[in-house]
């Protein structure tokens, strides 16, 4: 089937996520027929290197046999059964595995279907815990400047990206915003972490007894533009939450399963949160699934007679789907049976070496790397670090040029990043860096701004940061 046929059918019936559909008049969706390792292949055989792991979900490559086989095996036994009142081996075995591999103290697992719903569960559980122990006035949440925890209304209540929040603002809960620990231009990372931790301490003191939890993306605020912070912040955060008797929710939806160089980012500060949210890489990128892990202390506060109305009455029809749990078990097995963290360290070195020359580019600033994530800002001038007017959509120009070079890059506003699957080779990393450089060249040529200004955002005054292309 030619690509064009599928595109035409698509545009007649589909409404794509995070997309101004009118953009497809000039940049049609790429019709993918197959996935193979780090590659996506369209209906005419054109290949694209998936340098962003399909929105950060893929870990061990597309079509990875061990995960596909596990799903097939489970399919022959049981496709689904409701998890209320029933149970099944994959749900139990996966919960056992997650308790084993996550930081000590996390001993209970609650499943949902995606990242945003996992965040909602953690928020609801935290609030409900305080209510059950007689502190119902703890009903506020603290999130960090630039935080992103998903796009359902509850998750937007702890998200600080204007592009997603602004329109729905009247519908969304208002969080307490704490400064981001990511360093500003020229700022020492440890000093930035200390500054942010001090401010959080003051914020919690000023709202004593009213806060249920602080939610954080440990080590890197991904959707804010891969803003990396020092691990000392996490250690201070844990101590500060303890001192103020506030829960700590670690959203490891993007950072979990090795992205930052350790299995979970929290390990880098040797902390255990009260809630940990997992999704994305949990199933190796095969099926939607999320898990919220929490402590026995939290669990016990809900364990009571029915009449006490303490139960956590939250459910989704597909909670703990056996196929997704089987995929996740195979993923955990791959994490444990292969030297994958050593592989990530190697990919990190390759990314750093391949992207290093870009640091001298006149339109590149703040080249940074953590684990298997590399990022830089596209700027008018690398000395001042000034971004281009957001209406010019230079990030979109990088995306287009990278696609023309056979690489899937999808900048976040004007932040160009790569987060490849863990099976990427050194040559493929070099290809990603080449595509990024050509993308930057194309996006910063004098005509680029003019051509992309033709399709401006609807949100005239929105903060341009966000997954805008
Ligand atoms: C840190 C973080 N939390 C939550 C989410 C939301 O996950 P989902 O897209 O599965 O709802 C994301 C998605 O990018 C994320 O990066």
Short mmCIF file of C-alpha atoms and ligand atoms in Angstrom, two decimals:
data_model
loop_
_atom_site.label_atom_id
_atom_site.label_comp_id
_atom_site.label_asym_id
_atom_site.label_seq_id
_atom_site.Cartn_x
_atom_site.Cartn_y
_atom_site.Cartn_z
CA UNK A 1 0.00 0.00 0.00
CA UNK A 2 1.48 3.39 -0.90
CA UNK A 3 2.01 5.79 1.99
CA UNK A 4 -0.40 8.27 0.40
CA UNK A 5 -3.43 5.95 0.65
CA UNK A 6 -3.06 5.51 4.40
CA UNK A 7 -2.42 9.20 4.94
CA UNK A 8 -5.61 10.11 3.06
CA UNK A 9 -7.67 7.61 5.06
CA UNK A 10 -6.05 8.83 8.28
CA UNK A 11 -6.82 12.47 7.64
CA UNK A 12 -10.47 11.64 6.95
CA UNK A 13 -11.10 10.00 10.35
CA UNK A 14 -8.29 10.52 12.87
CA UNK A 15 -7.55 13.30 15.33
CA UNK A 16 -3.93 12.98 16.45
CA UNK A 17 -2.58 13.65 19.94
CA UNK A 18 -0.73 16.88 20.70
CA UNK A 19 -1.21 18.09 17.15
CA UNK A 20 -2.60 21.13 15.38
CA UNK A 21 -4.27 19.00 12.70
CA UNK A 22 -3.89 21.79 10.16
CA UNK A 23 -0.13 21.22 10.25
CA UNK A 24 -0.79 17.98 8.37
CA UNK A 25 -1.67 20.04 5.29
CA UNK A 26 2.08 20.58 4.87
CA UNK A 27 3.58 17.81 7.02
CA UNK A 28 1.49 14.63 6.77
CA UNK A 29 1.68 11.94 9.47
CA UNK A 30 4.37 9.34 8.71
CA UNK A 31 2.63 6.01 8.03
CA UNK A 32 4.60 3.28 9.81
CA UNK A 33 4.14 -0.31 8.69
CA UNK A 34 6.80 -2.07 10.79
CA UNK A 35 9.24 -1.61 13.63
CA UNK A 36 12.61 -3.32 13.77
CA UNK A 37 15.08 -2.64 16.58
CA UNK A 38 15.71 1.09 16.72
CA UNK A 39 14.04 1.59 13.34
CA UNK A 40 10.54 2.45 12.12
CA UNK A 41 9.75 1.54 8.51
CA UNK A 42 7.02 3.15 6.41
CA UNK A 43 4.76 1.53 3.81
CA UNK A 44 7.20 2.27 0.99
CA UNK A 45 10.22 0.90 2.86
CA UNK A 46 11.65 4.25 4.03
CA UNK A 47 13.40 3.87 7.38
CA UNK A 48 13.43 6.25 10.35
CA UNK A 49 15.73 5.86 13.33
CA UNK A 50 13.56 6.25 16.42
CA UNK A 51 15.85 8.64 18.32
CA UNK A 52 13.17 9.50 20.91
CA UNK A 53 11.99 5.94 21.65
CA UNK A 54 8.46 6.80 20.47
CA UNK A 55 7.71 9.33 23.22
CA UNK A 56 10.21 7.68 25.58
CA UNK A 57 8.43 4.34 25.89
CA UNK A 58 10.65 1.95 23.96
CA UNK A 59 13.59 0.43 25.83
CA UNK A 60 14.91 -2.63 24.01
CA UNK A 61 13.86 -1.97 20.44
CA UNK A 62 10.71 -2.33 18.37
CA UNK A 63 9.51 -5.91 17.94
CA UNK A 64 11.83 -7.19 20.69
CA UNK A 65 11.30 -10.97 20.57
CA UNK A 66 11.32 -11.72 24.31
CA UNK A 67 8.52 -9.20 24.97
CA UNK A 68 6.50 -10.16 21.89
CA UNK A 69 6.76 -13.85 22.86
CA UNK A 70 5.65 -13.14 26.42
CA UNK A 71 2.54 -11.33 25.13
CA UNK A 72 1.81 -14.16 22.68
CA UNK A 73 2.18 -16.77 25.42
CA UNK A 74 -0.17 -14.87 27.71
CA UNK A 75 -2.64 -14.34 24.88
CA UNK A 76 -3.04 -18.09 24.53
CA UNK A 77 -4.02 -18.34 28.23
CA UNK A 78 -5.96 -15.27 29.34
CA UNK A 79 -6.38 -11.92 27.60
CA UNK A 80 -8.10 -10.12 30.46
CA UNK A 81 -10.06 -10.44 33.65
CA UNK A 82 -11.21 -7.63 35.92
CA UNK A 83 -8.84 -7.17 38.86
CA UNK A 84 -11.55 -6.35 41.42
CA UNK A 85 -12.39 -9.61 43.15
CA UNK A 86 -10.14 -11.60 40.79
CA UNK A 87 -6.43 -12.01 40.34
CA UNK A 88 -3.97 -13.62 37.94
CA UNK A 89 -0.37 -14.75 37.83
CA UNK A 90 1.08 -11.91 35.65
CA UNK A 91 -0.36 -9.18 37.93
CA UNK A 92 0.98 -10.87 41.07
CA UNK A 93 4.38 -11.77 39.61
CA UNK A 94 4.86 -8.25 38.23
CA UNK A 95 3.93 -6.67 41.57
CA UNK A 96 6.43 -8.96 43.30
CA UNK A 97 9.10 -7.97 40.78
CA UNK A 98 8.40 -4.23 41.09
CA UNK A 99 8.55 -4.40 44.88
CA UNK A 100 11.89 -6.22 44.55
CA UNK A 101 13.54 -3.76 42.13
CA UNK A 102 12.26 -0.40 43.45
CA UNK A 103 13.68 1.38 46.52
CA UNK A 104 13.17 -0.33 49.87
CA UNK A 105 9.92 0.46 51.66
CA UNK A 106 7.72 0.44 48.56
CA UNK A 107 5.73 -2.72 49.14
CA UNK A 108 2.27 -2.26 47.57
CA UNK A 109 1.40 -1.97 43.89
CA UNK A 110 -1.71 -0.38 42.36
CA UNK A 111 -2.08 -0.66 38.57
CA UNK A 112 -3.50 1.86 36.12
CA UNK A 113 -3.26 2.22 32.34
CA UNK A 114 -1.03 5.23 31.61
CA UNK A 115 1.16 7.86 33.19
CA UNK A 116 -1.45 10.54 33.84
CA UNK A 117 -3.83 8.08 35.54
CA UNK A 118 -0.95 6.81 37.71
CA UNK A 119 -0.28 10.39 38.83
CA UNK A 120 -3.99 10.85 39.60
CA UNK A 121 -3.94 7.70 41.73
CA UNK A 122 -0.89 8.87 43.68
CA UNK A 123 -2.51 12.28 44.32
CA UNK A 124 -5.83 10.73 45.37
CA UNK A 125 -4.16 8.12 47.57
CA UNK A 126 -2.03 10.72 49.30
CA UNK A 127 -4.99 13.04 50.02
CA UNK A 128 -7.14 10.07 51.08
CA UNK A 129 -4.39 8.79 53.39
CA UNK A 130 -4.33 12.08 55.28
CA UNK A 131 -8.11 12.06 55.48
CA UNK A 132 -8.10 8.52 56.83
CA UNK A 133 -5.60 9.43 59.56
CA UNK A 134 -7.59 12.50 60.60
CA UNK A 135 -5.89 15.34 58.69
CA UNK A 136 -8.40 16.13 55.90
CA UNK A 137 -7.14 19.71 55.63
CA UNK A 138 -4.03 18.38 53.84
CA UNK A 139 -5.51 18.82 50.39
CA UNK A 140 -2.90 20.82 48.50
CA UNK A 141 -0.06 19.58 46.32
CA UNK A 142 3.33 21.08 45.64
CA UNK A 143 4.90 20.70 42.20
CA UNK A 144 8.00 22.24 40.66
CA UNK A 145 8.18 25.09 38.17
CA UNK A 146 8.19 23.52 34.72
CA UNK A 147 6.78 20.25 36.05
CA UNK A 148 4.90 17.90 33.74
CA UNK A 149 2.87 15.00 35.09
CA UNK A 150 0.35 14.34 32.34
CA UNK A 151 -2.65 15.96 30.73
CA UNK A 152 -5.82 14.68 32.38
CA UNK A 153 -7.42 17.35 34.55
CA UNK A 154 -6.01 15.99 37.81
CA UNK A 155 -2.51 15.58 36.42
CA UNK A 156 -2.67 19.08 34.91
CA UNK A 157 -3.31 20.27 38.47
CA UNK A 158 0.35 19.50 39.21
CA UNK A 159 1.70 20.45 35.76
CA UNK A 160 3.34 23.80 35.12
CA UNK A 161 3.57 23.94 31.33
CA UNK A 162 1.37 26.79 30.12
CA UNK A 163 0.92 25.29 26.68
CA UNK A 164 -1.11 22.46 28.20
CA UNK A 165 -2.61 24.23 31.22
CA UNK A 166 -3.69 27.61 30.02
CA UNK A 167 -6.89 26.85 28.10
CA UNK A 168 -8.19 24.55 30.81
CA UNK A 169 -7.11 26.73 33.70
CA UNK A 170 -10.67 27.34 35.02
CA UNK A 171 -11.11 23.57 35.36
CA UNK A 172 -7.83 22.77 37.06
CA UNK A 173 -6.75 22.64 40.69
CA UNK A 174 -4.13 25.20 41.64
CA UNK A 175 -0.86 23.75 42.91
CA UNK A 176 1.71 25.38 45.16
CA UNK A 177 4.68 26.01 42.87
CA UNK A 178 8.20 25.44 44.18
CA UNK A 179 11.27 26.64 42.25
CA UNK A 180 12.87 24.16 39.88
CA UNK A 181 16.25 22.84 41.06
CA UNK A 182 17.58 22.94 37.48
CA UNK A 183 20.45 25.46 37.27
CA UNK A 184 19.94 28.71 35.39
CA UNK A 185 22.52 29.89 32.82
CA UNK A 186 25.97 29.72 34.40
CA UNK A 187 24.61 28.62 37.78
CA UNK A 188 26.37 25.88 39.74
CA UNK A 189 24.07 22.78 39.85
CA UNK A 190 24.66 22.15 43.57
CA UNK A 191 23.98 25.82 44.40
CA UNK A 192 20.78 25.66 42.31
CA UNK A 193 19.70 22.51 44.15
CA UNK A 194 20.34 24.15 47.52
CA UNK A 195 18.47 27.31 46.49
CA UNK A 196 15.44 25.30 45.37
CA UNK A 197 15.46 23.05 48.45
CA UNK A 198 15.63 26.08 50.76
CA UNK A 199 12.65 27.64 48.95
CA UNK A 200 10.67 24.41 49.22
CA UNK A 201 11.33 24.32 52.94
CA UNK A 202 9.90 27.83 53.30
CA UNK A 203 6.89 26.99 51.11
CA UNK A 204 6.02 23.94 53.23
CA UNK A 205 6.48 25.94 56.44
CA UNK A 206 4.18 28.68 55.13
CA UNK A 207 1.52 26.09 54.29
CA UNK A 208 1.99 23.90 57.34
CA UNK A 209 -0.65 21.22 57.77
CA UNK A 210 -2.25 21.92 54.37
CA UNK A 211 -0.02 20.02 51.99
CA UNK A 212 -0.59 16.35 51.22
CA UNK A 213 2.41 15.72 48.96
CA UNK A 214 5.23 17.12 46.87
CA UNK A 215 5.47 15.60 43.40
CA UNK A 216 8.74 15.58 41.49
CA UNK A 217 10.35 14.21 38.33
CA UNK A 218 13.64 13.00 39.80
CA UNK A 219 16.91 14.10 38.12
CA UNK A 220 15.36 15.47 34.93
CA UNK A 221 12.23 17.47 34.12
CA UNK A 222 11.74 15.96 30.71
CA UNK A 223 8.81 17.82 29.16
CA UNK A 224 10.15 21.12 30.52
CA UNK A 225 12.97 20.60 28.01
CA UNK A 226 15.23 17.96 29.60
CA UNK A 227 16.12 20.22 32.55
CA UNK A 228 18.60 18.23 34.63
CA UNK A 229 19.14 18.87 38.35
CA UNK A 230 21.70 17.75 40.87
CA UNK A 231 20.87 14.63 42.92
CA UNK A 232 21.56 16.55 46.15
CA UNK A 233 18.14 18.17 45.61
CA UNK A 234 16.43 14.81 45.98
CA UNK A 235 18.18 14.07 49.27
CA UNK A 236 17.15 17.50 50.63
CA UNK A 237 13.62 16.99 49.26
CA UNK A 238 13.23 13.69 51.12
CA UNK A 239 14.46 15.20 54.38
CA UNK A 240 12.27 18.30 53.94
CA UNK A 241 9.14 16.23 53.26
CA UNK A 242 9.87 14.14 56.36
CA UNK A 243 10.37 17.21 58.50
CA UNK A 244 7.05 18.71 57.37
CA UNK A 245 5.24 15.33 57.43
CA UNK A 246 4.40 15.57 53.74
CA UNK A 247 4.38 12.71 51.22
CA UNK A 248 6.95 12.57 48.46
CA UNK A 249 5.66 11.35 45.08
CA UNK A 250 8.42 10.38 42.66
CA UNK A 251 7.11 10.47 39.11
CA UNK A 252 9.52 8.05 37.42
CA UNK A 253 7.21 7.60 34.42
CA UNK A 254 9.88 9.01 32.09
CA UNK A 255 13.00 8.44 34.18
CA UNK A 256 12.38 4.84 35.27
CA UNK A 257 14.01 1.76 33.77
CA UNK A 258 17.46 3.16 33.18
CA UNK A 259 16.98 6.44 31.29
CA UNK A 260 19.08 8.47 33.72
CA UNK A 261 21.78 5.81 34.09
CA UNK A 262 20.40 3.92 37.11
CA UNK A 263 17.37 1.65 37.14
CA UNK A 264 15.42 4.42 38.90
CA UNK A 265 16.55 8.04 39.21
CA UNK A 266 15.78 8.08 42.97
CA UNK A 267 18.68 5.66 43.46
CA UNK A 268 21.11 8.48 42.64
CA UNK A 269 20.24 10.15 45.93
CA UNK A 270 19.58 6.88 47.76
CA UNK A 271 16.04 7.97 48.59
CA UNK A 272 12.76 6.08 48.76
CA UNK A 273 9.59 8.09 48.02
CA UNK A 274 6.20 7.44 49.60
CA UNK A 275 4.73 6.91 46.13
CA UNK A 276 6.48 5.99 42.92
CA UNK A 277 4.69 6.24 39.55
CA UNK A 278 5.87 4.03 36.70
CA UNK A 279 4.65 3.73 33.10
CA UNK A 280 6.17 4.29 29.61
CA UNK A 281 9.16 1.87 29.62
CA UNK A 282 7.38 -0.44 32.10
CA UNK A 283 6.20 -2.66 29.22
CA UNK A 284 9.25 -2.00 27.05
CA UNK A 285 7.01 0.23 24.92
CA UNK A 286 4.61 -2.56 23.88
CA UNK A 287 1.37 -1.97 25.78
CA UNK A 288 -0.17 0.71 27.98
CA UNK A 289 0.31 0.00 31.69
CA UNK A 290 1.22 1.99 34.77
CA UNK A 291 1.91 1.16 38.39
CA UNK A 292 1.83 3.21 41.57
CA UNK A 293 3.95 1.80 44.36
CA UNK A 294 3.49 2.85 47.94
CA UNK A 295 4.38 1.91 51.50
CA UNK A 296 2.76 -0.37 54.04
CA UNK A 297 2.06 2.72 56.19
CA UNK A 298 -0.12 4.19 53.45
CA UNK A 299 -1.77 0.85 52.73
CA UNK A 300 -2.59 0.26 56.39
CA UNK A 301 -4.46 3.57 56.64
CA UNK A 302 -6.99 2.22 54.11
CA UNK A 303 -7.30 -1.27 55.63
CA UNK A 304 -10.46 -1.22 57.74
CA UNK A 305 -14.10 -2.24 57.94
CA UNK A 306 -16.13 -1.37 54.86
CA UNK A 307 -18.42 0.85 56.94
CA UNK A 308 -15.49 3.08 57.89
CA UNK A 309 -15.44 4.21 54.23
CA UNK A 310 -11.68 4.17 54.09
CA UNK A 311 -11.28 1.98 51.00
CA UNK A 312 -9.58 3.34 47.91
CA UNK A 313 -12.47 3.08 45.46
CA UNK A 314 -10.58 3.90 42.28
CA UNK A 315 -10.70 1.65 39.23
CA UNK A 316 -10.16 1.40 35.50
CA UNK A 317 -11.72 -1.44 33.51
CA UNK A 318 -8.37 -2.68 32.21
CA UNK A 319 -6.52 -2.39 35.54
CA UNK A 320 -3.69 -4.95 35.63
CA UNK A 321 -4.34 -6.27 32.13
CA UNK A 322 -2.60 -9.67 31.88
CA UNK A 323 -1.09 -9.02 28.43
CA UNK A 324 0.44 -5.74 29.60
CA UNK A 325 1.66 -7.34 32.84
CA UNK A 326 3.28 -10.17 30.83
CA UNK A 327 5.03 -7.57 28.64
CA UNK A 328 6.23 -5.75 31.77
CA UNK A 329 7.50 -8.97 33.35
CA UNK A 330 9.50 -9.72 30.20
CA UNK A 331 10.85 -6.16 30.33
CA UNK A 332 11.94 -6.50 33.97
CA UNK A 333 13.52 -9.84 33.06
CA UNK A 334 15.51 -8.12 30.26
CA UNK A 335 16.62 -5.43 32.71
CA UNK A 336 17.81 -8.07 35.16
CA UNK A 337 19.31 -10.63 32.79
CA UNK A 338 21.25 -8.27 30.51
CA UNK A 339 24.02 -5.78 31.41
CA UNK A 340 21.70 -3.02 30.24
CA UNK A 341 22.94 -0.32 32.63
CA UNK A 342 26.48 -0.80 31.27
CA UNK A 343 24.98 -0.48 27.78
CA UNK A 344 23.28 2.79 28.78
CA UNK A 345 26.60 4.14 30.11
CA UNK A 346 28.14 3.30 26.74
CA UNK A 347 25.31 4.99 24.83
CA UNK A 348 25.77 8.02 27.10
CA UNK A 349 29.44 8.21 26.12
CA UNK A 350 28.57 7.86 22.43
CA UNK A 351 25.90 10.56 22.66
CA UNK A 352 28.30 12.89 24.41
CA UNK A 353 31.07 12.35 21.86
CA UNK A 354 28.77 12.57 18.84
CA UNK A 355 26.97 15.72 20.02
CA UNK A 356 30.09 17.49 21.39
CA UNK A 357 30.88 19.31 18.11
CA UNK A 358 27.40 20.86 18.22
CA UNK A 359 28.38 22.81 21.34
CA UNK A 360 30.38 25.17 19.12
CA UNK A 361 27.44 25.83 16.77
CA UNK A 362 26.43 29.51 16.85
CA UNK A 363 22.76 28.55 17.44
CA UNK A 364 23.27 25.89 20.12
CA UNK A 365 23.37 26.53 23.88
CA UNK A 366 23.51 24.45 27.05
CA UNK A 367 24.41 21.06 25.60
CA UNK A 368 23.65 18.61 28.44
CA UNK A 369 23.50 14.88 29.03
CA UNK A 370 22.28 12.48 31.67
CA UNK A 371 22.26 8.71 31.17
CA UNK A 372 20.93 8.00 27.68
CA UNK A 373 19.43 11.48 27.27
CA UNK A 374 21.16 14.34 25.47
CA UNK A 375 19.68 17.80 24.83
CA UNK A 376 20.49 21.34 23.78
CA UNK A 377 18.67 24.63 23.29
CA UNK A 378 18.22 26.23 19.91
CA UNK A 379 19.06 29.94 20.29
CA UNK A 380 19.49 33.08 18.21
CA UNK A 381 22.84 33.65 19.89
CA UNK A 382 24.73 31.19 22.05
CA UNK A 383 26.36 33.91 24.14
CA UNK A 384 23.10 35.50 25.29
CA UNK A 385 21.13 32.21 25.05
CA UNK A 386 18.16 34.10 23.56
CA UNK A 387 15.51 31.80 22.06
CA UNK A 388 13.95 32.45 18.66
CA UNK A 389 10.43 33.92 18.65
CA UNK A 390 8.29 30.87 19.39
CA UNK A 391 5.94 31.67 16.48
CA UNK A 392 8.74 30.75 14.08
CA UNK A 393 8.60 27.11 15.20
CA UNK A 394 12.27 26.42 14.60
CA UNK A 395 11.95 23.12 16.49
CA UNK A 396 9.48 21.97 13.85
CA UNK A 397 12.07 22.78 11.19
CA UNK A 398 14.55 20.51 13.02
CA UNK A 399 11.92 17.76 13.06
CA UNK A 400 11.31 18.07 9.30
CA UNK A 401 14.98 18.08 8.38
CA UNK A 402 15.77 15.14 10.67
CA UNK A 403 12.95 13.14 9.06
CA UNK A 404 14.41 13.94 5.65
CA UNK A 405 17.65 12.48 7.01
CA UNK A 406 15.91 9.31 8.20
CA UNK A 407 15.84 10.18 11.91
CA UNK A 408 12.86 10.80 14.19
CA UNK A 409 13.62 13.82 16.38
CA UNK A 410 10.73 15.76 17.88
CA UNK A 411 12.03 18.84 19.69
CA UNK A 412 10.18 20.17 22.72
CA UNK A 413 9.65 23.73 21.59
CA UNK A 414 13.22 24.86 20.93
CA UNK A 415 14.88 22.09 22.91
CA UNK A 416 16.37 19.43 20.67
CA UNK A 417 16.98 16.11 22.40
CA UNK A 418 17.66 12.45 21.76
CA UNK A 419 16.59 9.55 23.99
CA UNK A 420 17.19 6.44 21.87
CA UNK A 421 16.29 2.82 22.69
CA UNK A 422 19.01 0.91 24.53
CA UNK A 423 19.89 -1.25 21.51
CA UNK A 424 21.11 1.72 19.45
CA UNK A 425 24.62 1.30 17.99
CA UNK A 426 27.50 3.78 17.91
CA UNK A 427 26.96 4.33 14.18
CA UNK A 428 23.28 5.00 14.77
CA UNK A 429 24.14 7.53 17.49
CA UNK A 430 26.43 9.25 14.98
CA UNK A 431 23.52 9.34 12.51
CA UNK A 432 21.29 10.96 15.16
CA UNK A 433 23.91 13.65 15.83
CA UNK A 434 24.32 14.31 12.10
CA UNK A 435 20.56 14.64 11.66
CA UNK A 436 20.43 17.00 14.67
CA UNK A 437 23.19 19.18 13.20
CA UNK A 438 21.55 19.30 9.78
CA UNK A 439 18.27 20.07 11.52
CA UNK A 440 19.83 22.97 13.38
CA UNK A 441 21.44 24.26 10.19
CA UNK A 442 18.15 24.08 8.30
CA UNK A 443 16.16 25.59 11.18
CA UNK A 444 18.51 28.53 11.61
CA UNK A 445 19.03 29.39 7.97
CA UNK A 446 17.67 32.86 7.29
CA UNK A 447 14.56 31.65 5.45
CA UNK A 448 13.51 29.02 8.00
CA UNK A 449 11.84 31.37 10.46
CA UNK A 450 9.78 33.01 7.75
CA UNK A 451 8.39 29.79 6.30
CA UNK A 452 7.32 28.36 9.66
CA UNK A 453 5.84 31.60 10.93
CA UNK A 454 3.11 30.95 8.34
CA UNK A 455 1.39 28.40 10.62
CA UNK A 456 1.37 30.01 14.05
CA UNK A 457 0.02 28.46 17.21
CA UNK A 458 -3.57 29.05 18.18
CA UNK A 459 -2.50 29.87 21.73
CA UNK A 460 -1.31 33.36 20.97
CA UNK A 461 0.11 34.06 24.38
CA UNK A 462 1.01 30.58 25.56
CA UNK A 463 4.42 29.70 26.84
CA UNK A 464 6.06 28.12 23.81
CA UNK A 465 7.65 25.29 25.73
CA UNK A 466 6.01 21.90 25.38
CA UNK A 467 5.79 19.02 22.93
CA UNK A 468 4.68 21.43 20.27
CA UNK A 469 5.70 19.53 17.16
C1 LIG B 1 7.13 12.62 33.99
C2 LIG B 1 5.86 12.26 33.28
N1 LIG B 1 4.76 12.03 33.99
C3 LIG B 1 3.61 11.69 33.41
C4 LIG B 1 3.51 11.59 32.04
C5 LIG B 1 2.20 11.25 31.41
O1 LIG B 1 2.20 9.94 30.91
P1 LIG B 1 1.11 9.50 29.83
O2 LIG B 1 1.48 10.20 28.57
O3 LIG B 1 1.26 8.02 29.74
O4 LIG B 1 -0.22 9.91 30.37
C6 LIG B 1 4.64 11.84 31.25
C7 LIG B 1 4.55 11.77 29.78
O5 LIG B 1 5.38 12.27 29.05
C8 LIG B 1 5.85 12.20 31.89
O6 LIG B 1 6.96 12.48 31.19
#
